[in-house]
């Protein structure tokens, strides 16, 4: 009986291995909960609780064939994404998709805390305005590009994709506030590891500019109000 119980507990924390391409590249941050089974979670209550405590960071769903991200800054909704095999959804549609997966007991949740500035940077990765959308490492001086963005006092992100690996450099007023790759996910404060991906001549680079205030909560509304509106089918205001 004890062995069976242990096996059941292990199954509850099992992480699906086929969740597909990430909806958003993410760093590790400070783990609050890892592999929290959706079988025991009331999604709207979880998000409302995180709102009440002023959480900054993300909630990530890892489910069979899909994954989802809820970005929060100081307890407010910043961005919601859900990636299924054939499409990437955002906003209320994504919230509904994540909620439905949790209600069905699919997969697990990770809850991770991040500095609010990094959350703003990740929001820029998700929805920043494309500045240079389709560069190729074989003909780009990546170090020169980083220096140019510094000199321009750029705020936004540089994203490098090499095969399945992705790297992100987050800038604020020309300074690098954080960088990471999906290979290690460890946060750094320089561009070295991300630019190393450019040794692949086929690597793709993209620069996305973060618009003023775009890293703040949607309409300044508390996440608990926004989530309630979504689940009750009312317009969020």
Coordinates of C-alpha atoms in Angstrom, one line a residue:
X1 CA 0.0 0.0 0.0
X2 CA 2.8 2.4 0.9
X3 CA 4.5 1.7 -2.4
X4 CA 1.2 2.3 -4.4
X5 CA 0.7 5.6 -2.5
X6 CA 4.2 6.7 -3.4
X7 CA 3.7 5.9 -7.0
X8 CA 0.4 7.8 -7.1
X9 CA 2.1 10.8 -5.6
X10 CA 4.9 10.6 -8.2
X11 CA 2.3 10.4 -11.0
X12 CA 0.6 13.6 -9.7
X13 CA 3.9 15.5 -10.1
X14 CA 4.7 14.0 -13.5
X15 CA 5.6 16.6 -16.1
X16 CA 4.3 16.0 -19.6
X17 CA 7.2 15.5 -22.1
X18 CA 5.3 16.6 -25.2
X19 CA 4.0 20.1 -24.4
X20 CA 5.3 21.4 -27.6
X21 CA 7.1 24.7 -28.4
X22 CA 7.0 27.2 -25.6
X23 CA 4.5 29.9 -25.8
X24 CA 7.2 32.3 -24.5
X25 CA 10.8 31.7 -23.6
X26 CA 11.2 32.0 -19.8
X27 CA 14.0 32.1 -17.2
X28 CA 14.0 30.1 -14.0
X29 CA 13.4 32.9 -11.4
X30 CA 12.5 31.9 -7.9
X31 CA 10.3 28.8 -7.8
X32 CA 7.2 29.1 -5.5
X33 CA 5.6 25.8 -6.7
X34 CA 6.9 23.3 -9.2
X35 CA 4.9 20.6 -10.9
X36 CA 1.7 21.5 -9.0
X37 CA -0.9 19.0 -10.4
X38 CA -3.9 20.7 -12.0
X39 CA -6.1 18.0 -10.5
X40 CA -6.0 19.9 -7.2
X41 CA -6.2 23.5 -8.5
X42 CA -9.0 26.0 -8.8
X43 CA -7.5 28.2 -11.5
X44 CA -9.4 31.4 -10.8
X45 CA -8.9 31.2 -7.1
X46 CA -5.2 30.6 -7.6
X47 CA -4.9 33.7 -9.8
X48 CA -7.0 35.8 -7.4
X49 CA -4.7 34.8 -4.5
X50 CA -1.6 35.7 -6.4
X51 CA -3.2 39.0 -7.2
X52 CA -4.0 39.7 -3.6
X53 CA -0.3 39.1 -2.6
X54 CA 1.0 41.3 -5.4
X55 CA 2.8 38.5 -7.2
X56 CA 5.3 39.4 -10.0
X57 CA 6.3 36.5 -12.2
X58 CA 4.5 33.8 -14.1
X59 CA 2.2 30.8 -13.9
X60 CA 3.1 28.2 -16.5
X61 CA 0.9 25.3 -17.6
X62 CA 2.7 22.3 -19.0
X63 CA 0.1 19.9 -20.5
X64 CA 0.1 17.2 -23.1
X65 CA 0.5 18.9 -26.5
X66 CA 0.1 22.4 -25.1
X67 CA 1.5 25.0 -22.7
X68 CA 0.3 28.3 -21.4
X69 CA 1.7 31.4 -19.6
X70 CA 0.2 34.0 -17.4
X71 CA 2.5 36.9 -16.7
X72 CA 1.8 39.0 -13.6
X73 CA 3.3 42.3 -12.4
X74 CA 2.6 43.5 -8.9
X75 CA -0.5 41.4 -8.8
X76 CA -1.8 42.7 -12.2
X77 CA -2.4 40.9 -15.5
X78 CA 0.3 41.7 -18.0
X79 CA 0.1 39.0 -20.7
X80 CA -1.6 35.6 -21.2
X81 CA -0.5 33.1 -23.9
X82 CA -1.5 29.6 -24.8
X83 CA 0.2 27.4 -27.4
X84 CA -1.5 24.4 -28.9
X85 CA 0.1 22.4 -31.7
X86 CA -1.2 24.6 -34.5
X87 CA -1.6 28.0 -33.0
X88 CA -0.6 30.6 -30.4
X89 CA -3.5 32.3 -28.6
X90 CA -3.4 35.5 -26.4
X91 CA -5.6 37.4 -24.1
X92 CA -9.0 36.2 -22.9
X93 CA -9.0 33.3 -25.4
X94 CA -5.7 32.1 -23.8
X95 CA -7.1 32.4 -20.3
X96 CA -10.1 30.3 -21.2
X97 CA -7.9 27.7 -22.8
X98 CA -5.6 27.5 -19.7
X99 CA -8.6 27.4 -17.4
X100 CA -10.2 24.6 -19.4
X101 CA -7.0 22.5 -19.2
X102 CA -6.8 23.0 -15.5
X103 CA -10.4 22.1 -15.0
X104 CA -9.8 18.9 -16.9
X105 CA -6.9 18.1 -14.7
X106 CA -4.4 18.1 -17.6
X107 CA -0.7 18.6 -16.8
X108 CA 1.0 20.6 -14.1
X109 CA 1.6 24.2 -13.1
X110 CA 4.8 26.0 -12.2
X111 CA 4.5 29.3 -10.2
X112 CA 7.7 31.4 -10.4
X113 CA 8.5 34.8 -9.0
X114 CA 10.6 37.4 -11.0
X115 CA 11.5 41.0 -10.6
X116 CA 8.9 43.3 -12.0
X117 CA 11.4 44.7 -14.5
X118 CA 12.0 41.3 -16.0
X119 CA 8.3 40.7 -16.3
X120 CA 8.1 43.9 -18.3
X121 CA 10.9 42.7 -20.5
X122 CA 9.2 39.3 -21.1
X123 CA 6.0 41.2 -22.0
X124 CA 8.1 43.0 -24.6
X125 CA 9.2 39.7 -25.9
X126 CA 5.6 38.6 -26.3
X127 CA 4.1 41.7 -27.7
X128 CA 6.7 44.3 -28.4
X129 CA 6.7 46.2 -31.7
X130 CA 9.0 44.6 -34.2
X131 CA 11.9 46.9 -35.0
X132 CA 14.2 44.5 -36.9
X133 CA 12.0 41.3 -37.3
X134 CA 14.0 39.0 -39.5
X135 CA 17.8 39.1 -39.2
X136 CA 20.2 36.2 -40.0
X137 CA 23.4 35.6 -38.0
X138 CA 25.5 34.9 -41.1
X139 CA 25.2 38.5 -42.2
X140 CA 24.7 40.4 -38.9
X141 CA 27.3 41.7 -36.6
X142 CA 25.5 40.7 -33.4
X143 CA 27.9 42.4 -31.0
X144 CA 27.6 45.6 -33.1
X145 CA 23.9 45.3 -32.9
X146 CA 24.0 45.1 -29.1
X147 CA 26.3 48.1 -29.0
X148 CA 23.9 50.1 -31.3
X149 CA 20.9 49.3 -29.0
X150 CA 22.9 50.4 -26.0
X151 CA 23.9 53.7 -27.7
X152 CA 20.3 54.3 -28.8
X153 CA 19.1 53.8 -25.2
X154 CA 16.8 51.1 -26.4
X155 CA 14.1 49.6 -24.3
X156 CA 12.9 46.2 -25.5
X157 CA 14.4 42.8 -26.3
X158 CA 16.7 41.0 -28.7
X159 CA 15.7 37.4 -29.4
X160 CA 18.0 34.9 -30.9
X161 CA 16.7 31.5 -32.2
X162 CA 19.1 28.7 -33.1
X163 CA 17.3 25.4 -33.8
X164 CA 15.2 24.6 -30.7
X165 CA 17.3 26.9 -28.5
X166 CA 16.3 30.5 -27.9
X167 CA 18.1 33.4 -26.2
X168 CA 16.7 36.7 -24.9
X169 CA 18.4 39.9 -24.0
X170 CA 16.2 42.5 -22.2
X171 CA 17.2 46.2 -22.4
X172 CA 16.0 49.2 -20.5
X173 CA 17.2 52.6 -21.6
X174 CA 20.2 51.0 -23.2
X175 CA 21.3 48.9 -20.3
X176 CA 21.0 45.1 -20.2
X177 CA 18.7 44.3 -17.2
X178 CA 18.7 40.5 -17.8
X179 CA 19.5 37.8 -20.4
X180 CA 19.0 34.1 -20.6
X181 CA 18.9 31.1 -22.9
X182 CA 16.4 28.3 -22.9
X183 CA 19.4 25.9 -22.7
X184 CA 20.1 26.8 -19.0
X185 CA 17.4 29.4 -18.2
X186 CA 19.8 31.0 -15.7
X187 CA 19.5 34.8 -15.5
X188 CA 22.6 36.8 -16.4
X189 CA 23.3 40.5 -16.8
X190 CA 25.4 40.4 -20.0
X191 CA 24.9 39.3 -23.6
X192 CA 27.6 36.6 -23.8
X193 CA 25.5 33.4 -23.6
X194 CA 22.8 34.7 -25.9
X195 CA 25.2 35.9 -28.6
X196 CA 27.0 32.5 -28.5
X197 CA 23.9 31.2 -30.3
X198 CA 24.9 33.3 -33.2
X199 CA 27.8 31.0 -33.9
X200 CA 25.1 29.1 -35.9
X201 CA 25.1 31.0 -39.2
X202 CA 21.4 30.1 -39.7
X203 CA 20.4 31.6 -36.3
X204 CA 17.6 34.2 -36.5
X205 CA 17.6 37.5 -34.7
X206 CA 14.7 39.7 -33.9
X207 CA 14.6 43.1 -32.1
X208 CA 11.3 44.1 -30.5
X209 CA 10.7 47.5 -28.9
X210 CA 8.7 47.8 -25.7
X211 CA 6.3 50.7 -26.0
X212 CA 5.9 53.1 -23.0
X213 CA 3.6 51.6 -20.3
X214 CA 3.1 48.4 -22.3
X215 CA 4.6 46.4 -19.5
X216 CA 1.9 47.5 -17.1
X217 CA -1.4 45.8 -16.3
X218 CA -4.2 45.8 -18.9
X219 CA -6.2 49.0 -18.3
X220 CA -4.7 49.2 -14.9
X221 CA -7.2 46.7 -13.6
X222 CA -6.5 44.2 -10.8
X223 CA -6.0 40.7 -12.1
X224 CA -8.8 39.4 -9.8
X225 CA -11.3 41.8 -11.6
X226 CA -10.0 40.8 -15.0
X227 CA -10.2 37.1 -14.3
X228 CA -13.6 37.4 -12.8
X229 CA -14.9 39.2 -15.9
X230 CA -13.4 36.5 -18.2
X231 CA -14.9 33.6 -16.2
X232 CA -18.3 35.3 -15.8
X233 CA -18.5 36.2 -19.5
X234 CA -18.6 40.0 -18.8
X235 CA -16.5 42.6 -20.6
X236 CA -13.3 43.4 -18.6
X237 CA -13.2 47.0 -17.6

